[in-house]
Short mmCIF file of C-alpha atoms and ligand atoms in Angstrom, two decimals:
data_model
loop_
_atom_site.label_atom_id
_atom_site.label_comp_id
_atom_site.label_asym_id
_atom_site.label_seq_id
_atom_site.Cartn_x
_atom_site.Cartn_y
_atom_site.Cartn_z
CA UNK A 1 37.87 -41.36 278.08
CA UNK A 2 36.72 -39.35 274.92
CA UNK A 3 40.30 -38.99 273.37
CA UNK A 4 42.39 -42.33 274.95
CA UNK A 5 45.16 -41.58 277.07
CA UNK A 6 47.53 -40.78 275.10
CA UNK A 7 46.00 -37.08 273.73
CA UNK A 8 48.93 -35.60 272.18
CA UNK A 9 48.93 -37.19 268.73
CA UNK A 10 49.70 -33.85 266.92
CA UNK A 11 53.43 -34.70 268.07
CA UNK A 12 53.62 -36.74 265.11
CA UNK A 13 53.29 -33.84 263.31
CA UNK A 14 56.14 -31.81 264.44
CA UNK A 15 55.61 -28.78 261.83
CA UNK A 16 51.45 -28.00 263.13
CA UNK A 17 52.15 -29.10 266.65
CA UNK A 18 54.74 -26.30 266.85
CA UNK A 19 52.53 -23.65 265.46
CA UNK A 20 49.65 -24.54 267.23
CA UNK A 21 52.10 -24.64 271.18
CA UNK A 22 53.53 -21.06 269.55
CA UNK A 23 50.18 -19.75 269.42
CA UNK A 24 48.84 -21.05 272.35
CA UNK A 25 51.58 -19.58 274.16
CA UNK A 26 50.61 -16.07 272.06
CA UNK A 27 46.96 -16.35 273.42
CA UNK A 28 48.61 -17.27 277.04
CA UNK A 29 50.71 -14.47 277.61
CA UNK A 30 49.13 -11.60 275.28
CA UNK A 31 45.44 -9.22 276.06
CA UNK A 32 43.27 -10.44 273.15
CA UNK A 33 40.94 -7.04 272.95
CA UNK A 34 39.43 -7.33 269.36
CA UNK A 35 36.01 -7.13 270.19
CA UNK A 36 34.71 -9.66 267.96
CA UNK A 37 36.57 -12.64 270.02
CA UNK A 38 37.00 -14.61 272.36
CA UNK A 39 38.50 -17.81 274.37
CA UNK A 40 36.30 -20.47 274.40
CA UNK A 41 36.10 -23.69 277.02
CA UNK A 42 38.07 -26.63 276.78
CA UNK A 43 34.27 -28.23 276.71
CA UNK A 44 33.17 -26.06 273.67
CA UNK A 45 37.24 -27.17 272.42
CA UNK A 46 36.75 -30.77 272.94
CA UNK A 47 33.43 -31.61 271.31
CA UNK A 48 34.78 -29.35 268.14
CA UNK A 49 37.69 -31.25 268.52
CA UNK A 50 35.91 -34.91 268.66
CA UNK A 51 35.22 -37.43 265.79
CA UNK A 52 31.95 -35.91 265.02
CA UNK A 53 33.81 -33.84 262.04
CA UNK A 54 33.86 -37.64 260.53
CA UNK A 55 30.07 -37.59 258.79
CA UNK A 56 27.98 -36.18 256.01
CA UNK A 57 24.89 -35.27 257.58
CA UNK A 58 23.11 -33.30 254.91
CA UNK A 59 19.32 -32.27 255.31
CA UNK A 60 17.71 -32.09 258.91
CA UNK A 61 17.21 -34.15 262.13
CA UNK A 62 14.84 -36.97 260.56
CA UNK A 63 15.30 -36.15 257.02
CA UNK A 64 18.81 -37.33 255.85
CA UNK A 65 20.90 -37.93 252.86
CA UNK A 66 22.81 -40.24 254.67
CA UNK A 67 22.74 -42.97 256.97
CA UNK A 68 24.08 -43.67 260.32
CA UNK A 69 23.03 -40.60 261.74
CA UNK A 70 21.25 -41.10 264.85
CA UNK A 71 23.47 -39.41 267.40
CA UNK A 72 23.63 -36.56 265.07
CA UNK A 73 20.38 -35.77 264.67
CA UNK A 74 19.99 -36.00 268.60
CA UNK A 75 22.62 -33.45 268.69
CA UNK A 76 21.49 -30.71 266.29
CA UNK A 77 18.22 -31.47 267.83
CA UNK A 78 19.34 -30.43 271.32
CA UNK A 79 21.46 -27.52 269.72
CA UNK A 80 18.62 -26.21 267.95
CA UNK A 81 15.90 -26.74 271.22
CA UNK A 82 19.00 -24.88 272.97
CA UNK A 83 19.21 -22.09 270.68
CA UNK A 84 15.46 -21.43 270.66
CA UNK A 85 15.40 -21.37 274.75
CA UNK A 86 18.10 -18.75 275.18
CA UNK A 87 17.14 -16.24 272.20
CA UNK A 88 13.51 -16.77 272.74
CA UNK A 89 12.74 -18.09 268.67
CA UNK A 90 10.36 -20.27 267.69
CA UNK A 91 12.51 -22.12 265.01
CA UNK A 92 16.36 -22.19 264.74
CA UNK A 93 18.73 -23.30 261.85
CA UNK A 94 22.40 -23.99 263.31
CA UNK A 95 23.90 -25.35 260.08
CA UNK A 96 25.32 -21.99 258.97
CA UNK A 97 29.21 -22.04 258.58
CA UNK A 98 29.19 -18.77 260.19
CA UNK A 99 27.74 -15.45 259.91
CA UNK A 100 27.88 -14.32 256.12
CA UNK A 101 26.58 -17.98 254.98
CA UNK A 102 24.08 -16.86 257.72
CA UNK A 103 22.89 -13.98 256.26
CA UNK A 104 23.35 -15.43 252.95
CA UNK A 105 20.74 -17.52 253.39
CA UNK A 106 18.90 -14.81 254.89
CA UNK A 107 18.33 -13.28 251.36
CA UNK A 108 18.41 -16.24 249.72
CA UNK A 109 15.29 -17.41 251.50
CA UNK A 110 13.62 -14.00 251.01
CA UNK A 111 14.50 -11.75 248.29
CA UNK A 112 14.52 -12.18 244.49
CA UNK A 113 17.90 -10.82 242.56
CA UNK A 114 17.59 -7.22 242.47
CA UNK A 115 15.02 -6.46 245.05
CA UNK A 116 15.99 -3.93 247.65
CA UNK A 117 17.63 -4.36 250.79
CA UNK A 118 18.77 -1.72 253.48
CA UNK A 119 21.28 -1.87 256.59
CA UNK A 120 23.72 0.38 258.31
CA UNK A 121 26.48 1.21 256.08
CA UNK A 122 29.91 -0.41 257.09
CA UNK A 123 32.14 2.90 257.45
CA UNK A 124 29.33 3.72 259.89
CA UNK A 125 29.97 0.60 261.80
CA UNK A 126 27.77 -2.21 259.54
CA UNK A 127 28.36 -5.43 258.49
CA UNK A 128 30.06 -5.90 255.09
CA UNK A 129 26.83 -8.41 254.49
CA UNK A 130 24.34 -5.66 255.13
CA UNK A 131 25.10 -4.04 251.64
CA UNK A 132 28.00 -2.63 251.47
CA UNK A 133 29.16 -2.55 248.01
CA UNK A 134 31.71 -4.83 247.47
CA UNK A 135 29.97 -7.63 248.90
CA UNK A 136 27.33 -9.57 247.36
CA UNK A 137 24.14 -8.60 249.47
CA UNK A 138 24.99 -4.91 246.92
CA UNK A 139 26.37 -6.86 244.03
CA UNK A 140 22.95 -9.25 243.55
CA UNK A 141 20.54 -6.55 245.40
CA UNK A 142 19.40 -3.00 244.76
CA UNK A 143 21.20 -2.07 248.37
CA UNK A 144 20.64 1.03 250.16
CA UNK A 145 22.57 1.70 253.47
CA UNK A 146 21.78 4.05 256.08
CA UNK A 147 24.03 4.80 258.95
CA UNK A 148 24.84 7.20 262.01
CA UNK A 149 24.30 11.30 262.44
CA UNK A 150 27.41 13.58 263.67
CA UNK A 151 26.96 12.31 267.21
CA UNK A 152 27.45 9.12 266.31
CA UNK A 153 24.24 7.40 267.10
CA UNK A 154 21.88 5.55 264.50
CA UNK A 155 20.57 8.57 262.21
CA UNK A 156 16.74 7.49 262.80
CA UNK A 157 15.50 10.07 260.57
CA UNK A 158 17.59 8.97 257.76
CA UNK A 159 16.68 5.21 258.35
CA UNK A 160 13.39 5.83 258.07
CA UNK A 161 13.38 8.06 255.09
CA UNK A 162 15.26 5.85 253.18
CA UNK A 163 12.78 3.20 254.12
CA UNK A 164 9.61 5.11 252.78
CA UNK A 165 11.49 6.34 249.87
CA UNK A 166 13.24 3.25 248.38
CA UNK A 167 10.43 0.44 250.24
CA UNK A 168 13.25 -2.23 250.92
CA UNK A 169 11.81 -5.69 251.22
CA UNK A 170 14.26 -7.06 253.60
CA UNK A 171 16.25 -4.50 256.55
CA UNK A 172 18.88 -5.16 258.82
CA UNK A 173 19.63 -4.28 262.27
CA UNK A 174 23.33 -4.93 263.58
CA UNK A 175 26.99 -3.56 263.76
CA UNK A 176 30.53 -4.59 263.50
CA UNK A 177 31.95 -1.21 265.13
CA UNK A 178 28.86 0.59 266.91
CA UNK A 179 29.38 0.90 271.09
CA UNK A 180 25.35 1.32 271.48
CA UNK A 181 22.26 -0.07 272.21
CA UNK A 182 19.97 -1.11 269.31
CA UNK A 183 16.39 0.19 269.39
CA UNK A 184 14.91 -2.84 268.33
CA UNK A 185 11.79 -0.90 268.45
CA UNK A 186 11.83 1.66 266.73
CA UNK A 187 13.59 -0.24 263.95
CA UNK A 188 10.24 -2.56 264.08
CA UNK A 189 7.78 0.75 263.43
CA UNK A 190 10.17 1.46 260.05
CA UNK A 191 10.37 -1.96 258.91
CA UNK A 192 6.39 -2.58 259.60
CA UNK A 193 5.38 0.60 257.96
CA UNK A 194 6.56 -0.22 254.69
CA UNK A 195 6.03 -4.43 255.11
CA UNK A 196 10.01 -5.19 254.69
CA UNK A 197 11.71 -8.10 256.80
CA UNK A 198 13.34 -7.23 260.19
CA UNK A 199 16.46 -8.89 260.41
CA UNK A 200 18.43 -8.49 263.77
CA UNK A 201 22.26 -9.79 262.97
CA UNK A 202 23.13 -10.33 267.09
CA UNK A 203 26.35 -11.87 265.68
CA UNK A 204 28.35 -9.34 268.16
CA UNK A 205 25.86 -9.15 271.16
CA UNK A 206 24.53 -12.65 271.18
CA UNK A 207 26.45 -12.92 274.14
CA UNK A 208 24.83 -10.01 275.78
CA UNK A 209 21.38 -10.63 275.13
CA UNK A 210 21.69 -14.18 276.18
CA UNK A 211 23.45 -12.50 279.59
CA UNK A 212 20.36 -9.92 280.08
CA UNK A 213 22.74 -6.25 279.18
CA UNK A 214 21.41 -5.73 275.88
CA UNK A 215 18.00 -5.92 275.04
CA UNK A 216 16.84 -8.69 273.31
CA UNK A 217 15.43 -8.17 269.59
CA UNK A 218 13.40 -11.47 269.85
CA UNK A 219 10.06 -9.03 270.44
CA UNK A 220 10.62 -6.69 267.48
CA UNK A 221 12.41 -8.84 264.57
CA UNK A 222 10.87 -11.14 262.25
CA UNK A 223 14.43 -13.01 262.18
CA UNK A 224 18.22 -13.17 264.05
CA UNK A 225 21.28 -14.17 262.60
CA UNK A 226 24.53 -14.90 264.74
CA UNK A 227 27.94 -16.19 264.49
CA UNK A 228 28.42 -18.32 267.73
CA UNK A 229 32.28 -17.23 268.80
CA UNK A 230 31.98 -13.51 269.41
CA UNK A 231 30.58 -12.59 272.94
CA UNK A 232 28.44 -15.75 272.66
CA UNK A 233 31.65 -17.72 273.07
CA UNK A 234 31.16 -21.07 271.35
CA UNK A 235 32.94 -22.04 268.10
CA UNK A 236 33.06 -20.37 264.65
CA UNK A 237 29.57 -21.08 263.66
CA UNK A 238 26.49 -19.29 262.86
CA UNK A 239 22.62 -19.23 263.50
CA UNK A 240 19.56 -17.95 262.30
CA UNK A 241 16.31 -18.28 263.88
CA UNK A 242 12.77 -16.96 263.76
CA UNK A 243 10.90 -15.45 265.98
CA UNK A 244 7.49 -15.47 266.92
CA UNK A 245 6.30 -12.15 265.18
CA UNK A 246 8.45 -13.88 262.28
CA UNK A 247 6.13 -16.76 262.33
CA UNK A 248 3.28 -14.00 262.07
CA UNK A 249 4.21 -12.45 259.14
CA UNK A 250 5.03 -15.54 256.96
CA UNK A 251 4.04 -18.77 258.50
CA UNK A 252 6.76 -20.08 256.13
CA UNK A 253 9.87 -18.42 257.46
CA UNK A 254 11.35 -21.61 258.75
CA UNK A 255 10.92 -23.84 255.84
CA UNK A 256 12.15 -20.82 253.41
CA UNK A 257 15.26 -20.34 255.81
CA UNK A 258 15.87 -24.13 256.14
CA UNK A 259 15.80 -24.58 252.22
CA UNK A 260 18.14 -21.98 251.35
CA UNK A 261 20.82 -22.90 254.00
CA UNK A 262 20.40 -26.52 252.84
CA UNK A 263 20.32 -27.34 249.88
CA UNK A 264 20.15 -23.84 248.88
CA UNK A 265 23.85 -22.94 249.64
CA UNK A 266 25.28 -25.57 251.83
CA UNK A 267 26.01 -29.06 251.96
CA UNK A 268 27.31 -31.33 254.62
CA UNK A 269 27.06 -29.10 258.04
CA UNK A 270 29.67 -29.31 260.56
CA UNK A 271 28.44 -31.53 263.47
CA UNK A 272 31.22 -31.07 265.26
CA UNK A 273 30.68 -27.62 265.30
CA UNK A 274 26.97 -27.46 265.71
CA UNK A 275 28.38 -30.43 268.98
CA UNK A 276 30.22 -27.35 269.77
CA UNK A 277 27.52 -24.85 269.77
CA UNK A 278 25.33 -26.94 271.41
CA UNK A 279 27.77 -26.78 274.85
CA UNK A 280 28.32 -23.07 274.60
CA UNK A 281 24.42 -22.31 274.41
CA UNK A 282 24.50 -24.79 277.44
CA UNK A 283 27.16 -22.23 279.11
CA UNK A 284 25.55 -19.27 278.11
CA UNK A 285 22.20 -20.47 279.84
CA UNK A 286 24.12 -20.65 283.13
CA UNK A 287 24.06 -18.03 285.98
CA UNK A 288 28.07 -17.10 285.64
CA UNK A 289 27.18 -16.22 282.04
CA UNK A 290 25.13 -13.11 283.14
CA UNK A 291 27.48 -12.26 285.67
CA UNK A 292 29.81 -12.49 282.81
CA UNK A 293 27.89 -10.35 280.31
CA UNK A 294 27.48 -7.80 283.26
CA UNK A 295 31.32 -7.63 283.33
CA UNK A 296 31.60 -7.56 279.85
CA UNK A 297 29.62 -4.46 280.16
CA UNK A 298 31.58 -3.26 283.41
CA UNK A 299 35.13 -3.39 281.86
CA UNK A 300 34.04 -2.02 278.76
CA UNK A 301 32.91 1.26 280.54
CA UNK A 302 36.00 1.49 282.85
CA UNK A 303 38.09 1.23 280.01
CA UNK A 304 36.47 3.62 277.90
CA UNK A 305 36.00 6.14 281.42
CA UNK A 306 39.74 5.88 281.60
CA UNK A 307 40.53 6.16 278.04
CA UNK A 308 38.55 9.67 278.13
CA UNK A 309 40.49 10.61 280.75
CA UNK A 310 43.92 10.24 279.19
CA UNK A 311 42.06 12.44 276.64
CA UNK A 312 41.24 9.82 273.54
CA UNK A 313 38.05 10.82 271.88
CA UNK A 314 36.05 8.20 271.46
CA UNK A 315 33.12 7.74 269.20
CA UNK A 316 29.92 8.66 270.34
CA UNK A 317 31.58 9.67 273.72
CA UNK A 318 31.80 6.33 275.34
CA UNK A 319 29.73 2.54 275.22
CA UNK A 320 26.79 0.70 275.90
CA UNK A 321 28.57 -2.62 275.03
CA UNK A 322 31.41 -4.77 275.25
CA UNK A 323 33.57 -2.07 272.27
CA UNK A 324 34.95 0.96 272.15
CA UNK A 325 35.75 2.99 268.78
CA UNK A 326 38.75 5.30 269.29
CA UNK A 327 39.14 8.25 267.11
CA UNK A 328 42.80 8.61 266.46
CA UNK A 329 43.27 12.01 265.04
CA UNK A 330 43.84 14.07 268.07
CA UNK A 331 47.30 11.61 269.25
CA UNK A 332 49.04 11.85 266.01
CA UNK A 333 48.76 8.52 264.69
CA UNK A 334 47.03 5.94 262.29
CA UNK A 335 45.27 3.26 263.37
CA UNK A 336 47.58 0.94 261.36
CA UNK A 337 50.31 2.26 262.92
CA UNK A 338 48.46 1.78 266.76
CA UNK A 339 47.23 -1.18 265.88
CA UNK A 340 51.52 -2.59 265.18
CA UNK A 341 52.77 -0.88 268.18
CA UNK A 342 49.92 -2.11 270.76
CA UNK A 343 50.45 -5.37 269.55
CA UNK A 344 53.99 -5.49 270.52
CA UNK A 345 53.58 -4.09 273.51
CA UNK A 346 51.08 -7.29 273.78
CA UNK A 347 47.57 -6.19 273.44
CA UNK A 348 45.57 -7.72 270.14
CA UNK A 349 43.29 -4.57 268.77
CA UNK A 350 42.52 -3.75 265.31
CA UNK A 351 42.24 -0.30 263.24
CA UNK A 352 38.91 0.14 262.06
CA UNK A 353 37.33 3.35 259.95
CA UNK A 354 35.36 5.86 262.03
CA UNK A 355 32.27 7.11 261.02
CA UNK A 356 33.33 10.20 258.72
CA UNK A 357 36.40 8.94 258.30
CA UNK A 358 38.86 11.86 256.04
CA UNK A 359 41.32 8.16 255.89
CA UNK A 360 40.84 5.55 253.53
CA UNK A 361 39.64 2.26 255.04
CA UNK A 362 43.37 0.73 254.51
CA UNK A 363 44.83 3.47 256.83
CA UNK A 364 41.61 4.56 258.82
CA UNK A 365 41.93 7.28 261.25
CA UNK A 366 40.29 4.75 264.63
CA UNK A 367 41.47 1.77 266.77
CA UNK A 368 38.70 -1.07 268.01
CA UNK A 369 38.78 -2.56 271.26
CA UNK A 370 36.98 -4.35 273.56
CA UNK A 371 36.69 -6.52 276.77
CA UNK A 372 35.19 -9.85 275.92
CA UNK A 373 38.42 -12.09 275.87
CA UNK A 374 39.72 -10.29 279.13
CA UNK A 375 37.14 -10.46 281.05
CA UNK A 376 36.55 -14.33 280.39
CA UNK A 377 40.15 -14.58 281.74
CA UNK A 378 38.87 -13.14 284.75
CA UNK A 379 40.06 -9.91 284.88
CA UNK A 380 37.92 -6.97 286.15
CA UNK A 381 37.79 -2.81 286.62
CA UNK A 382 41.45 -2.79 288.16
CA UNK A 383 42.78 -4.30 285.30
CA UNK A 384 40.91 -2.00 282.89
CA UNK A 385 42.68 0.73 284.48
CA UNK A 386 45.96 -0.68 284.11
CA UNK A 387 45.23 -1.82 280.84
CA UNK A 388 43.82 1.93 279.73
CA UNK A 389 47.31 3.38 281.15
CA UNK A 390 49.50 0.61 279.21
CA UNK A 391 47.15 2.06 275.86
CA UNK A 392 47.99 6.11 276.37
CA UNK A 393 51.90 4.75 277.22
CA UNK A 394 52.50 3.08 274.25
CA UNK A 395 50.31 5.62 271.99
CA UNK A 396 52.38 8.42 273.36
CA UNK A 397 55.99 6.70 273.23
CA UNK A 398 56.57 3.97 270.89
CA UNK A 399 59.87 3.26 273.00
CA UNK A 400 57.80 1.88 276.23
CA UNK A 401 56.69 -0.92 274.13
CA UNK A 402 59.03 -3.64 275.29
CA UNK A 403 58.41 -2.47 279.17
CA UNK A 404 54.64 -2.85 278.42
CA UNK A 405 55.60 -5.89 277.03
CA UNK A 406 56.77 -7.45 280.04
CA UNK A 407 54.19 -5.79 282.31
CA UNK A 408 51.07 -7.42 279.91
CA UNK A 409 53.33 -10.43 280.66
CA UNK A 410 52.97 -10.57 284.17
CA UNK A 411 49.24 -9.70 284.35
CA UNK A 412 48.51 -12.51 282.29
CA UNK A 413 50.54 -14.91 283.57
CA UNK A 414 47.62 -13.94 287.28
CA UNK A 415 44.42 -14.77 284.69
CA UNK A 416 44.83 -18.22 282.62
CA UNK A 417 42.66 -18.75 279.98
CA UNK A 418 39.75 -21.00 280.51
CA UNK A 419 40.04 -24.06 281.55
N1 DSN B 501 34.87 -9.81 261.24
C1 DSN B 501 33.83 -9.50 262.17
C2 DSN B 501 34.29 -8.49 263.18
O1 DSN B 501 35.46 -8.47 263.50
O2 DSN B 501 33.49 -7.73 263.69
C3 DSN B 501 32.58 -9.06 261.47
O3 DSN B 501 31.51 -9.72 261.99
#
């Protein structure tokens, strides 16, 4: 038996045990619809949980600081030959803490201080590592950020203008807050006419390429970066591996990549985590997976189909993907103040800028949802309909919150989480 019998050993530790039952019963009994999480097996639960957290293990499988590390390297071995199945890479790095170490490492291997980088802007639904100028990747690089036109799709035109103008060395393709389909593609003709880097940061799709309902960038990019807990639904962790055309272009991608993560920014990785990782990629391989990304997908367009409906305008008009963006400004509220009363009523979303947005990014003007969390509890179209109507109820009378309350109850007292 992996933990004894006796598992509850947090009971000694009346102050954390009691946090950790209060949120437990939080997760049990509330709709967890921010789009970037999930609940994750008690497998994926119990090897993060094990004694593998015990050990330095820094460098690679083979090539240790440290001693007594066979298991380990056996097991970010496996996790790595894992990762490289399901994404279709020919070299994978899982000793990223999670996704902005990722991408930090991502520059680090590639670009010099100052050089110029280029990714979607994060008002327009980017990641805050892509750029955007408070974060480093803007602070230590000449950044230039592109984003989406007035109907709310990737501005193409823009992309690749900026591209021929400014000649970034190093591009990225991926979104915190953007309910559409990348076009891996055409991003590949932009970065290959002016020789930059494709990067495709799959940190909130991983889960839906691996499942088949969102094409896969593995083709088109030269490297992907992930965090592991999003759709993907592992632990809080992060990836980046190298593709084929990757190995094309610089036949030293994995070595540069594997440098900068270690010793280059990191030390000791968390085996327990990459343990972790390993049994989620093992999930995500499985049949149920892509019957699971397919209802990802399903829910998310019922939802949004029903949102429309009740007459919220959302951005872009609807989704491709497990999110939807709601533009606030026709119901008469923020999305701080949506975000508070939905969450009483018992449904976890977050306010989130719109592209355009008149609000500052403390009080944006939108609301982000989406279906991954729900739908691993099981629950399907119906419920998506109930859930849309439990939205516009709250939204349009603050007072129903405590009857929603004890209707979001019910429903998810029918679909436990995971097992
Ligand atoms: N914080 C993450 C999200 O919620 O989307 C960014 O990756």
């Amino acid at each position: 038996m992996l933990f004894g019998k006796k598992e509850n050993y947090l009971g000694k530790d009346k102050e954390v045990a009691f946090l950790i039952e209060k949120e437990t019963e939080r997760q049990k009994t509330s709709l967890e619809m921010i789009p970037s999480e999930n609940h994750t097996s008690r497998a994926v639960r119990q090897a993060l949980g094990s004694l593998l957290t015990d050990k330095y293990a820094e460098g690679y499988p083979g090539k240790r600081y440290y001693a007594g590390l066979e298991y380990y390297d056996k097991l970010e071995d496996l996790c790595r030959e894992r990762a490289k199945k399901l994404f279709n890479a020919v070299h994978a790095n899982v000793q990223p803490y999670s996704g902005s170490p990722a991408n930090h490492a991502v520059y680090y291997a590639l670009l010099e201080k100052g050089d110029t980088v280029m990714g979607m802007s994060l008002p327009h639904g980017g990641h805050l590592t892509h750029g955007w100028k408070v974060n480093f990747s803007s602070k230590y690089y000449n950044s230039v950020q592109y984003g989406v036109d007035q109907t709310h799709f990737i501005d193409f035109k823009e992309a690749e203008r900026l591209a021929k103008e400014c000649h970034p060395k190093l591009i990225w393709v991926g979104a915190t807050a953007y309910p559409r389909i990348f076009d891996w593609e055409r991003f590949s003709f932009i970065a290959d006419s002016v020789g930059a880097y494709l990067a495709a940061d799959i940190a909130h799709i991983a889960g839906l390429v691996a499942g088949g309902v969102h094409p896969s960038p593995a083709p088109f990019a030269h490297i992907m970066t992930t965090t592991t807990h999003k759709t993907l639904r592992g632990p809080r962790g992060g990836m980046i591996m190298v593709t084929e055309k990757g190995i094309q272009k610089d036949p030293d991608l994995p070595k540069k990549i594997d440098k900068a993560v270690f010793p280059g920014l990191q030390g000791g990785p968390h085996e327990n985590a990459i343990a972790a990782i390993a049994v989620c990629l093992k999930e995500a391989s499985q049949e149920s997976f892509k019957k699971y990304a397919e209802q990802i997908v399903k829910n998310s367009k019922t939802l949004a189909g029903e949102l429309l409906k009740y007459g919220f305008k959302l951005v872009s008009g609807g989704t491709d993907n497990h999110l939807i963006l709601v533009d606030l400004r026709n119901k008469n509220i923020s999305g701080p103040e949506a975000q508070d009363i939905l969450e009483k009523a018992g449904m976890t979303m977050n306010k989130n800028s719109i592209p355009f947005d008149p609000n500052p990014p403390f009080n944006p003007s939108g609301l982000r949802m989406g279906t991954p969390a729900i739908t691993t509890r099981g629950m399907k179209e119906q419920e998506m309909i109930k859930i849309a109507g439990w939205i516009n109820e709250v939204i349009n009378d603050k007072n129903s919150c405590s009857k929603v309350r004890e209707e979001v109850r019910e429903l998810c007292s029918r679909f436990p989480l995971p097992e």
